XYZ file of C-alpha atoms in Angstrom:
292
model
C 28.246 -49.417 -43.082
C 26.848 -45.880 -43.090
C 23.196 -45.593 -44.053
C 22.552 -42.644 -46.365
C 19.218 -40.921 -46.969
C 19.145 -38.629 -49.998
C 16.213 -36.316 -50.772
C 15.943 -34.047 -53.849
C 14.871 -30.437 -53.959
C 11.577 -29.595 -55.585
C 9.890 -26.806 -57.448
C 6.197 -26.537 -56.692
C 3.145 -24.930 -58.319
C 4.745 -24.705 -61.821
C 2.672 -21.569 -62.266
C -1.051 -22.384 -61.940
C -0.691 -25.733 -60.159
C -0.940 -24.087 -56.742
C -0.401 -26.520 -53.833
C -0.824 -29.476 -56.185
C 1.911 -29.701 -58.860
C 5.585 -30.304 -58.210
C 8.770 -31.528 -59.865
C 11.861 -33.028 -58.214
C 15.140 -31.422 -59.313
C 18.788 -32.318 -58.864
C 19.797 -30.460 -55.718
C 19.935 -32.674 -52.642
C 19.779 -32.966 -48.887
C 21.865 -35.910 -47.696
C 21.632 -37.475 -44.251
C 24.231 -40.007 -43.094
C 23.436 -42.171 -40.072
C 26.883 -42.514 -38.526
C 26.539 -44.504 -35.293
C 24.485 -44.957 -32.111
C 25.166 -42.383 -29.410
C 24.161 -41.501 -25.862
C 22.384 -38.387 -27.120
C 21.414 -37.078 -30.524
C 24.091 -35.108 -32.342
C 23.662 -33.601 -35.803
C 26.763 -32.551 -37.745
C 25.912 -29.730 -40.175
C 27.353 -26.496 -41.498
C 24.256 -24.294 -41.264
C 25.672 -22.327 -38.322
C 24.731 -22.103 -34.671
C 21.173 -20.981 -35.379
C 20.279 -24.540 -36.403
C 20.387 -26.948 -33.426
C 22.859 -29.824 -33.320
C 20.858 -31.813 -30.751
C 17.409 -33.385 -30.498
C 15.900 -29.936 -31.184
C 17.112 -30.149 -34.771
C 14.112 -30.127 -37.127
C 15.032 -33.451 -38.732
C 15.432 -35.215 -35.388
C 12.258 -33.632 -34.005
C 10.390 -34.889 -37.073
C 11.782 -38.399 -36.623
C 10.742 -38.415 -32.950
C 7.221 -37.307 -33.900
C 6.983 -40.437 -36.014
C 8.597 -42.745 -33.446
C 9.270 -41.309 -29.966
C 11.294 -44.340 -28.863
C 14.058 -43.998 -31.454
C 17.531 -44.657 -30.017
C 19.801 -41.588 -30.225
C 22.318 -41.516 -33.051
C 25.071 -39.356 -34.411
C 24.093 -38.171 -37.873
C 25.486 -35.816 -40.510
C 23.369 -33.564 -42.706
C 24.643 -31.812 -45.819
C 22.547 -29.956 -48.348
C 22.898 -27.838 -51.452
C 19.217 -26.830 -51.271
C 19.091 -23.154 -50.209
C 16.883 -22.336 -47.231
C 13.658 -20.328 -47.629
C 14.055 -19.834 -51.377
C 11.125 -21.863 -52.747
C 13.001 -25.071 -53.573
C 11.507 -27.344 -50.940
C 14.225 -27.165 -48.284
C 11.735 -27.772 -45.458
C 10.056 -30.629 -47.334
C 13.380 -32.380 -47.960
C 14.278 -32.074 -44.263
C 10.825 -33.308 -43.273
C 11.109 -36.390 -45.484
C 14.646 -37.031 -44.232
C 13.293 -37.063 -40.682
C 10.477 -39.474 -41.538
C 12.912 -41.732 -43.407
C 15.284 -41.598 -40.423
C 12.482 -42.810 -38.167
C 11.498 -45.483 -40.667
C 15.059 -46.837 -40.811
C 16.025 -46.664 -37.132
C 12.598 -47.681 -35.868
C 12.217 -50.461 -38.457
C 8.689 -49.179 -39.062
C 8.335 -50.599 -42.581
C 6.323 -47.588 -43.725
C 5.172 -47.752 -47.344
C 5.637 -44.825 -49.720
C 1.952 -43.994 -49.329
C 2.251 -43.960 -45.534
C 5.327 -41.728 -45.733
C 3.571 -39.386 -48.178
C 0.511 -39.090 -45.944
C 2.562 -38.464 -42.799
C 4.675 -35.871 -44.609
C 1.605 -34.135 -46.028
C -0.085 -34.061 -42.619
C 2.963 -32.331 -41.177
C 3.586 -30.048 -44.180
C -0.055 -29.198 -44.831
C 0.037 -29.716 -48.603
C 1.598 -32.358 -50.890
C 3.048 -30.324 -53.774
C 6.664 -30.500 -52.516
C 6.731 -33.707 -50.493
C 5.152 -35.858 -53.225
C 7.796 -35.255 -55.938
C 10.610 -35.215 -53.346
C 9.507 -38.682 -52.241
C 8.529 -40.171 -55.603
C 10.736 -38.269 -58.068
C 9.780 -36.702 -61.384
C 6.599 -34.677 -61.809
C 3.636 -35.331 -59.538
C 0.126 -33.954 -59.215
C -1.372 -34.429 -55.756
C -4.460 -33.531 -53.746
C -4.957 -33.795 -49.977
C -8.476 -33.952 -48.509
C -7.198 -33.773 -44.914
C -7.162 -37.548 -44.604
C -5.921 -39.101 -47.864
C -3.333 -37.957 -50.370
C -4.368 -38.674 -53.953
C -1.444 -38.464 -56.341
C -0.436 -39.290 -59.892
C 2.944 -39.033 -61.546
C 3.016 -37.627 -65.060
C 5.689 -37.634 -67.709
C 7.734 -34.528 -68.502
C 10.403 -34.378 -71.173
C 13.563 -35.153 -69.185
C 15.749 -33.318 -71.696
C 14.296 -30.006 -70.510
C 16.447 -27.688 -68.415
C 15.314 -25.534 -65.512
C 17.244 -22.257 -65.552
C 16.953 -21.276 -61.906
C 17.621 -17.834 -60.468
C 18.067 -17.920 -56.680
C 18.109 -14.427 -55.129
C 20.399 -13.544 -52.231
C 17.455 -13.069 -49.885
C 14.959 -15.352 -48.206
C 11.187 -15.289 -48.358
C 9.371 -17.334 -45.762
C 6.324 -19.291 -46.907
C 4.258 -17.622 -44.182
C 5.099 -14.200 -45.598
C 4.262 -15.248 -49.144
C 0.959 -16.835 -48.096
C -0.046 -13.682 -46.261
C -0.181 -11.911 -49.635
C -2.879 -14.246 -50.963
C -6.616 -13.431 -50.962
C -9.036 -15.296 -48.716
C -11.163 -16.320 -51.717
C -11.545 -16.118 -55.493
C -14.715 -15.580 -57.494
C -16.362 -18.580 -59.121
C -15.491 -17.299 -62.595
C -11.842 -16.737 -61.711
C -11.599 -20.133 -60.045
C -12.946 -21.924 -63.115
C -10.553 -20.069 -65.393
C -7.558 -20.646 -63.118
C -8.225 -24.368 -62.790
C -8.723 -24.690 -66.561
C -5.256 -23.202 -67.077
C -3.751 -25.690 -64.624
C -5.546 -28.681 -66.167
C -4.402 -27.776 -69.657
C -0.848 -27.219 -68.402
C -0.619 -30.810 -67.137
C -1.944 -32.164 -70.422
C 0.559 -30.073 -72.405
C 3.476 -31.206 -70.235
C 2.417 -34.833 -70.574
C 2.370 -34.469 -74.368
C 5.781 -32.732 -74.311
C 4.208 -29.621 -75.817
C 6.563 -27.045 -74.309
C 5.201 -24.189 -76.424
C 1.729 -24.532 -74.908
C 2.951 -25.506 -71.455
C 5.412 -22.624 -71.255
C 2.746 -20.052 -72.035
C 0.320 -21.566 -69.519
C 3.002 -21.531 -66.787
C 2.898 -17.748 -67.038
C -0.897 -17.402 -66.756
C -1.349 -18.349 -63.106
C -4.199 -16.624 -61.277
C -3.923 -18.393 -57.928
C -0.779 -16.907 -56.400
C 1.740 -15.212 -58.704
C -0.480 -12.230 -59.428
C -0.606 -11.504 -55.697
C 3.096 -12.116 -55.011
C 4.731 -10.509 -58.040
C 5.269 -7.167 -56.281
C 7.390 -9.037 -53.724
C 9.575 -10.567 -56.458
C 10.092 -7.912 -59.168
C 12.800 -10.008 -60.831
C 10.079 -12.470 -61.939
C 8.824 -10.023 -64.575
C 12.345 -8.900 -65.471
C 13.492 -12.446 -66.196
C 10.252 -13.244 -67.979
C 10.708 -10.250 -70.267
C 14.286 -11.087 -71.269
C 13.237 -14.698 -71.831
C 10.444 -13.540 -74.139
C 12.988 -11.584 -76.164
C 14.656 -14.942 -76.810
C 11.286 -16.551 -77.670
C 11.321 -18.492 -74.402
C 8.061 -18.859 -72.477
C 7.854 -20.745 -69.200
C 9.114 -18.571 -66.333
C 7.384 -19.037 -62.993
C 7.833 -18.476 -59.287
C 9.225 -21.610 -57.642
C 7.034 -22.523 -54.698
C 6.439 -19.444 -52.578
C 9.539 -17.816 -54.063
C 11.678 -15.839 -54.337
C 13.437 -18.280 -56.708
C 12.280 -18.174 -60.308
C 12.603 -20.963 -62.855
C 12.491 -20.822 -66.629
C 11.859 -24.135 -68.373
C 13.595 -24.370 -71.726
C 15.537 -26.549 -74.131
C 19.292 -27.079 -73.897
C 20.087 -24.909 -76.926
C 18.576 -21.839 -75.273
C 20.219 -22.202 -71.863
C 23.391 -20.216 -72.589
C 21.727 -17.185 -74.259
C 19.163 -17.074 -71.450
C 21.847 -17.089 -68.762
C 23.696 -14.327 -70.589
C 20.508 -12.254 -70.759
C 19.771 -12.755 -67.057
C 23.338 -11.807 -66.140
C 22.893 -8.524 -67.993
C 20.080 -7.631 -65.583
C 22.681 -7.391 -62.777
C 20.394 -9.053 -60.258
C 21.731 -10.136 -56.874
C 21.581 -13.913 -56.908
C 22.897 -17.152 -58.351
C 21.931 -19.040 -61.499
C 21.779 -22.829 -61.617
C 20.813 -25.072 -64.511
C 18.802 -27.923 -63.020
C 17.362 -31.136 -64.397
C 14.507 -33.373 -63.344
C 15.379 -35.898 -60.644
C 13.514 -39.086 -61.641
C 14.144 -41.116 -58.462
C 13.019 -39.121 -55.439
C 14.038 -40.146 -51.932
C 16.736 -42.815 -51.932
C 18.183 -44.887 -49.072
C 21.463 -46.739 -49.512
C 23.666 -48.818 -47.257
C 20.859 -50.622 -45.432
């Protein structure tokens, strides 16, 4: 029986929740463990720039966790676009750790997996919801990952615009300042705290407005993603608030109710932007392994 590892995409930050808030959404990376082999071989359709052997990122991650893993033939498929701010690297990272956990019979707990993933990723905002599902707030103090899931209205829809260009996290982080003033830091964290409370109480009106008031990263990256303001403006014309930069970008997401999805898509299409629109939902389950 084939063992399948399935990891959802994620949107991180949700505006002011920089490096700490994330939500799992229903795009997926799927890894099938096919059979033992003499050497590692990874079937995928990413092209020749992504290795098919033990140099593949997923296999390298698995071997970091357990160097003695026996080689296998595996297949990786994914509908999570690369370098677009939807957690493609985090999903691959978790797939590699899960691969090691399965083949090495390591019996890692979810907390152990989360801490190993965060150590490798550097921050927990993507890996936590990808592992646990739903919406998660997390903090990493360089040794322990503190995390708490919180409830978001699962009837909400995430109207997602994915541009036809990549933006590497390193590039996006280079645009950020080295520090913020005390006053700005207090104000920015107050916005983030209130956002979580509003989401938990299913108060989309308040939450949507707070998603657009980030002072940690969007204000420094918005010149790199001009479509963020364009989409935000057309959404406002439809009385929709809640457009933010997904992760480091360049993908943008607008959180709204089902009745406003179609008019919003029509309005975005009229902007003639180069990209694709997806309507995503919250994935409540996170990483799943079947066939064991």
